Coordinates of C-alpha atoms and ligand atoms in Angstrom, one line a residue:
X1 CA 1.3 -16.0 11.5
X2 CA 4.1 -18.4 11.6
X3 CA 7.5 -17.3 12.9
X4 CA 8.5 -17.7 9.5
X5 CA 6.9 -18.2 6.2
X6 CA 10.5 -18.8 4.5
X7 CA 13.8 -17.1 4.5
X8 CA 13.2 -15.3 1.1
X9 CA 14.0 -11.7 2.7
X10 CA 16.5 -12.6 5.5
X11 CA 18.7 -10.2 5.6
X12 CA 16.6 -7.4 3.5
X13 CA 15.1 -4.7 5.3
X14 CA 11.6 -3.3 4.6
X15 CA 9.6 -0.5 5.4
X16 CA 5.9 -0.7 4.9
X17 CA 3.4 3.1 5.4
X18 CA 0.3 2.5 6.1
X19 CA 1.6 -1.0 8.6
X20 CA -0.6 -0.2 11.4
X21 CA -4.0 -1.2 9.6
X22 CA -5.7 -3.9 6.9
X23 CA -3.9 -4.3 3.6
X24 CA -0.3 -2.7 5.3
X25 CA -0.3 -4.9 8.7
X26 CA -1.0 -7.7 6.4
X27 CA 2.1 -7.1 4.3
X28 CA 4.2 -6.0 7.1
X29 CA 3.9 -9.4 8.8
X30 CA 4.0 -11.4 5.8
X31 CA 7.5 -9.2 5.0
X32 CA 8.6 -10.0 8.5
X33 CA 7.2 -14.2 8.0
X34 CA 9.7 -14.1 5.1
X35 CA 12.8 -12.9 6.8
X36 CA 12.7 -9.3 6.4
X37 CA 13.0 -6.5 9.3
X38 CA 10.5 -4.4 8.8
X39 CA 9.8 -0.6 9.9
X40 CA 6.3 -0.4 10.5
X41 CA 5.4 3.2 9.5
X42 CA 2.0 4.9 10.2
X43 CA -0.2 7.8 11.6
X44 CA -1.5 6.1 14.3
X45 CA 0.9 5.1 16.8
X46 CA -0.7 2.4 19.3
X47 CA -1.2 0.9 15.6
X48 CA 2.4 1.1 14.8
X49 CA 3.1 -0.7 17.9
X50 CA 0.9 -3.1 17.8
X51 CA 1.6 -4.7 14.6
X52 CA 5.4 -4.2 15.2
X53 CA 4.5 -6.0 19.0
X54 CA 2.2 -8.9 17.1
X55 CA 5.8 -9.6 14.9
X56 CA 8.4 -9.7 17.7
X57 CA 5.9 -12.2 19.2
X58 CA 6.6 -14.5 16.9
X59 CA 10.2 -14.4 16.5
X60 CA 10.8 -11.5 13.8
X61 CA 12.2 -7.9 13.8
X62 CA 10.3 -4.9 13.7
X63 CA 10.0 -1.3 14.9
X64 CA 6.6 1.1 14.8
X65 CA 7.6 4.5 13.5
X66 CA 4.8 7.6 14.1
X67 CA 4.8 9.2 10.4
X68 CA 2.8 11.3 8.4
X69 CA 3.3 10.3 4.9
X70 CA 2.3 13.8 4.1
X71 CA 5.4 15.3 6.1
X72 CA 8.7 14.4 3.8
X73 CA 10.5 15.9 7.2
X74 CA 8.8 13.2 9.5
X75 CA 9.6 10.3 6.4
X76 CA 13.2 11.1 6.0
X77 CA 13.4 11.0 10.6
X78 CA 11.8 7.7 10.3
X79 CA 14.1 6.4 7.2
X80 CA 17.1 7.5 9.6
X81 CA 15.5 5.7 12.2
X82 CA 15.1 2.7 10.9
X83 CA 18.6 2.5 9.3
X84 CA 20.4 3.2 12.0
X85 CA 18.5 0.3 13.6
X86 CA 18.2 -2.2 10.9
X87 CA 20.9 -1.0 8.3
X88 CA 18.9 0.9 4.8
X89 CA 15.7 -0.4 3.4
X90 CA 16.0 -1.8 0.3
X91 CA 12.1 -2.5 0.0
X92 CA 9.6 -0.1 0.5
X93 CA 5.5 -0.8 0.3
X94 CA 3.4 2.0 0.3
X95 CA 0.0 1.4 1.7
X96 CA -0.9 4.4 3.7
X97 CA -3.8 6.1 2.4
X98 CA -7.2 7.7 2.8
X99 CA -10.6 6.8 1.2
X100 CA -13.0 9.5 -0.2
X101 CA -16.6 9.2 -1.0
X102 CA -18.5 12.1 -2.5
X103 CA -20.6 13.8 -5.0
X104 CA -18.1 15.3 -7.6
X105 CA -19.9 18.5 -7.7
X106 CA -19.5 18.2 -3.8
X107 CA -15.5 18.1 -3.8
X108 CA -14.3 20.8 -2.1
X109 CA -10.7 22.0 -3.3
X110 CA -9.3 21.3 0.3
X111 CA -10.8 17.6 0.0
X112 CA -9.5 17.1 -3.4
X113 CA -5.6 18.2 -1.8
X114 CA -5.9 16.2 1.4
X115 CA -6.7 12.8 -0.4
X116 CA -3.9 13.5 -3.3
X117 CA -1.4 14.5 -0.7
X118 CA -2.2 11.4 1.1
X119 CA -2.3 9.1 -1.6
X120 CA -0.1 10.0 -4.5
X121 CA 2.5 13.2 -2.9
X122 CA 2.9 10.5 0.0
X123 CA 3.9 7.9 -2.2
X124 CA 6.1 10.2 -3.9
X125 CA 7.6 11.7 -0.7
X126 CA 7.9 7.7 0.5
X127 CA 9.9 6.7 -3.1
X128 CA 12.3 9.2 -2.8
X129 CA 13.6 8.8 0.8
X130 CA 14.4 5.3 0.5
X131 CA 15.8 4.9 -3.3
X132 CA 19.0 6.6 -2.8
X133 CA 19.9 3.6 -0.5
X134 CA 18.3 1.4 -3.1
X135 CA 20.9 2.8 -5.6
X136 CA 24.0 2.6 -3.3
X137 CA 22.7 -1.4 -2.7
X138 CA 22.3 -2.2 -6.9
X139 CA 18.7 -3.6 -5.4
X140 CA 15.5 -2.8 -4.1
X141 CA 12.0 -3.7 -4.8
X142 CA 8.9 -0.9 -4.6
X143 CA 5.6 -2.1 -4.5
X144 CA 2.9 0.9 -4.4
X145 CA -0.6 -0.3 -3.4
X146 CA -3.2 1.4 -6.2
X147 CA -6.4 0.4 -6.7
X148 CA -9.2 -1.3 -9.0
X149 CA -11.2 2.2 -8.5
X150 CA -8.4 3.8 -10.8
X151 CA -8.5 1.3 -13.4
X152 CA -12.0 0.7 -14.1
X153 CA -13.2 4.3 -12.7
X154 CA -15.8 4.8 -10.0
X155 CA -18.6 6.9 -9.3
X156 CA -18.4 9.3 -6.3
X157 CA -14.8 8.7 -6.1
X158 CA -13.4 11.1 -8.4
X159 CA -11.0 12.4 -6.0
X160 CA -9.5 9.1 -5.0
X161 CA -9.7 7.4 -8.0
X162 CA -7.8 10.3 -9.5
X163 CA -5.0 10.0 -6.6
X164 CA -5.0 6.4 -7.3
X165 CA -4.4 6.9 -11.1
X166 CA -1.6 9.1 -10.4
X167 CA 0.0 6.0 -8.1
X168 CA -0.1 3.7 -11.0
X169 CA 1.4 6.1 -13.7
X170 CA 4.0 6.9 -11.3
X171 CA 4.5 3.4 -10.5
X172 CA 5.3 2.8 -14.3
X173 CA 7.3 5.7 -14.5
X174 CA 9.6 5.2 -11.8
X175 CA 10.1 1.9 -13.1
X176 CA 11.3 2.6 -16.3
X177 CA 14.0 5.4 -14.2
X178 CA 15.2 2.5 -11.7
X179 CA 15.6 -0.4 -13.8
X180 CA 19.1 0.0 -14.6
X181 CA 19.7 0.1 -10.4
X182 CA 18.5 -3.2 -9.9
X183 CA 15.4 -1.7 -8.8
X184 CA 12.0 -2.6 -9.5
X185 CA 8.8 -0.8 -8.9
X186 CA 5.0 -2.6 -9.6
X187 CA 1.7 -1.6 -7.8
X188 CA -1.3 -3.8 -6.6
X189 CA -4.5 -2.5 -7.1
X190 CA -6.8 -4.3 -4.9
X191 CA -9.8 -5.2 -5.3
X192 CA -12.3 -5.0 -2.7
X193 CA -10.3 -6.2 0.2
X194 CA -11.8 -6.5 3.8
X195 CA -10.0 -4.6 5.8
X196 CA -10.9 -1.3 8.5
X197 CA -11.5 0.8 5.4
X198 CA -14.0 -1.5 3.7
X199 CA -15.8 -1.8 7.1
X200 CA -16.0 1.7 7.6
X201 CA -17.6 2.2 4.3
X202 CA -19.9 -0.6 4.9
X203 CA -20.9 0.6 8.0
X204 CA -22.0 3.7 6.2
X205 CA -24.3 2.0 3.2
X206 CA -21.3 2.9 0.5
X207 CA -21.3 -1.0 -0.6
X208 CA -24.6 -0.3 -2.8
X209 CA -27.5 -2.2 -2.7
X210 CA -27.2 -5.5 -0.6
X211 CA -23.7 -4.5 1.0
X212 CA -21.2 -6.8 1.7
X213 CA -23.0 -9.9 0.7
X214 CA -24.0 -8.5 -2.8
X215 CA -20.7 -7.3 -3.6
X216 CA -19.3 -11.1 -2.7
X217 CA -22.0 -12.4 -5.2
X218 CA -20.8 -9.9 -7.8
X219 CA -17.2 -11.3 -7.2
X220 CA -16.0 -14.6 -9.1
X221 CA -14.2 -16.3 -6.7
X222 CA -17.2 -15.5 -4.2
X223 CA -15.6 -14.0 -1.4
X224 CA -14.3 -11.2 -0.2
X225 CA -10.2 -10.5 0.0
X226 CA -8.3 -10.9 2.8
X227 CA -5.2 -8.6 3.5
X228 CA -2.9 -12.0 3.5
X229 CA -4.1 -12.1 -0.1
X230 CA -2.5 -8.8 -1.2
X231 CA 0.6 -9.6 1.1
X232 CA 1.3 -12.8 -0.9
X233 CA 1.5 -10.9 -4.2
X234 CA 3.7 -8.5 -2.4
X235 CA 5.8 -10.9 -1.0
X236 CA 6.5 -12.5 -4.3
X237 CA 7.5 -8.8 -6.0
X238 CA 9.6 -8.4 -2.5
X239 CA 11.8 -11.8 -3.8
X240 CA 15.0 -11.6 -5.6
X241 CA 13.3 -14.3 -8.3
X242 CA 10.8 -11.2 -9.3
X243 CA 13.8 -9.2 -10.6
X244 CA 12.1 -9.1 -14.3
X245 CA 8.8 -8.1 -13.1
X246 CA 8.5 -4.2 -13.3
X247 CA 6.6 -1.6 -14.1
X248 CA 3.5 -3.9 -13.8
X249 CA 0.2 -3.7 -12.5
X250 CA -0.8 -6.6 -10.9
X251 CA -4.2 -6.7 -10.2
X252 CA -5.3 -8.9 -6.8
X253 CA -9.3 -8.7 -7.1
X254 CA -10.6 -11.9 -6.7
X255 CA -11.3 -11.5 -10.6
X256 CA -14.1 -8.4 -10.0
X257 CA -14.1 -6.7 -13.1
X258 CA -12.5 -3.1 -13.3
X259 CA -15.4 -1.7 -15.0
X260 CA -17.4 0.3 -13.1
X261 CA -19.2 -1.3 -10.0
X262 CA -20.2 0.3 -7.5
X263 CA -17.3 -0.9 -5.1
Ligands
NAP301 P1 -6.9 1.0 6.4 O1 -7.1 -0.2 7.1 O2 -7.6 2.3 6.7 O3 -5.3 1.3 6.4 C1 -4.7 2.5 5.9 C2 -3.6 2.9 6.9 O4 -3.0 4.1 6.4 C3 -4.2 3.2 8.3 O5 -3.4 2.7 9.3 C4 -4.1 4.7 8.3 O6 -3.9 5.3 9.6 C5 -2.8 5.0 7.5 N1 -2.7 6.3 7.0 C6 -3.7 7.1 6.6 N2 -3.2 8.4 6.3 C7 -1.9 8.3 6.6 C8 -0.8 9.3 6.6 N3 -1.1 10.5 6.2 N4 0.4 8.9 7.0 C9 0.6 7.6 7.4 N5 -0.3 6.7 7.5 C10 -1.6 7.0 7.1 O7 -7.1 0.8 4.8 P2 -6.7 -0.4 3.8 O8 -8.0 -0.9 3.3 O9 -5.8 -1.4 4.5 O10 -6.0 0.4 2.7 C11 -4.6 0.3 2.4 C12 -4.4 0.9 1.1 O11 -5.1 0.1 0.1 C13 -4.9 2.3 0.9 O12 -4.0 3.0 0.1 C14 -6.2 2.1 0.1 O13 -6.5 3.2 -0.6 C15 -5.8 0.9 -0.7 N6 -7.0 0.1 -1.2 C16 -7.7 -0.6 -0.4 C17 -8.8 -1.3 -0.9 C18 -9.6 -2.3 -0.1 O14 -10.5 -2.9 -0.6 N7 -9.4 -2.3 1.2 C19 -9.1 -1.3 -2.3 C20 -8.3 -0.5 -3.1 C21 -7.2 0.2 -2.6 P3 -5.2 5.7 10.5 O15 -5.9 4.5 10.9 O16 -4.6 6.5 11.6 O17 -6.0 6.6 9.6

């Protein structure tokens, strides 16, 4: 990373859940490359850390909070936190989130709760701690991160897919509520994007047939994403130029269908 991409967030504060790992470090550092001072919030703390570390190295501003995006109590602490630090967050990414790969008729009720409290109450619990500020500042930019599972469907993932559904529905709804605030809200759902999640899944055959190198050859532009690639899209909805894109789903896939393929 370079200490600074441009100045297009300087003086914008962001908080990004899910900043410790793949597709929310990469967003968090491209935030902070732009200008913006960025609350790195996620479960694991050395993660946390470490990406908020890898940022000061290089110039910008940035503090790890430990938060469960399940726990509204532990989101509002680290909101506080960070605005007594930083000032309020006006932009808020919401990347934390869990995968699931099962059966359907192997779903247990408790698996179907943990990944939809993850993935869509944590998104919902993230949303509403930071848009009051949002309103008191006439501005703020929300970009949820979905996924092509959710928009083409996928087979062993009803349970995610499902959460991820409900992130892009919410997305458009919340939209349509903040647009007179001077707030916009659009979610990325990306497709097939290397990152610790994709490895773990490779690691345990869920790539199909061929793995990693069959699911490139299915994939247009013929390689797999990259993290940075989602954080440019982001950074662009983050800018004060993208205040008539809302509501939107903008799909960063590498132009992989969102029919059904098996990942
Ligand atoms: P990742 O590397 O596993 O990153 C997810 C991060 O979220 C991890 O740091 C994880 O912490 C954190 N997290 C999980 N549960 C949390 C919780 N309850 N509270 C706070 N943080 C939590 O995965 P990724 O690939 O970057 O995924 C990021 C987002 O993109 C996810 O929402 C995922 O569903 C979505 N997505 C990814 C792809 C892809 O191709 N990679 C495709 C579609 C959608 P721990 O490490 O401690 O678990």
């Amino acid at each position: 990373m370079t200490a600074a991409a441009s100045d297009s967030l300087a003086g914008k504060v962001a908080i990004v859940t899910g900043g410790g790992s793949g597709i929310g470090r990469g967003c968090a550092l491209r935030l902070a490359a732009d200008g913006a001072k960025v609350g790195v919030f996620d479960l694991d703390p050395g993660n946390a850390k470490a990406v908020a570390d890898e940022i000061v190295a290089v110039g910008g501003a940035a503090h790890p909070v430990t938060v469960d995006v399940t726990s509204r109590e532990q989101i509002d602490a680290g909101v506080a936190e960070i605005k007594a630090l930083y000032g309020p967050a006006t932009i808020l990414v919401t990347s934390a989130g869990r995968e699931g790969f099962r059966r359907f008729l192997d779903i247990t009720a408790d698996q179907w709760n943990a990944l939809v409290s993850v993935n869509l109450t944590g998104t919902f619990h993230s949303c509403q701690a930071v848009v009051p500020d949002m309103i008191e500042a006439h501005w703020g930019r929300i970009v949820t991160i979905s996924s092509s599972s959710a928009q083409g469907g996928q087979p062993f993932m009803t349970h995610y897919s499902a959460s991820k559904g409900g992130v892009i529905t919410f997305t458009k709804s919340l939209a349509l509520e903040l647009g007179e605030f001077g707030i916009t809200v659009n979610t990325i759902p990306p497709g097939f994007i290397i990152t610790p999640m994709t490895e773990r899944n490779a690691e345990k055959g869920r790539l199909g047939p061929g793995g990693l190198d069959a699911v490139i050859a299915r994939t247009p532009v013929r390689r797999g994403g990259q993290s940075e690639d989602i954080a440019a899209a982001c950074a662009f909805l983050c800018r004060d130029e993208a205040s008539y894109v809302t509501g939107q789903i903008i799909g960063v896939n590498g132009g992989r269908t969102t029919t059904s393929t098996v990942f």
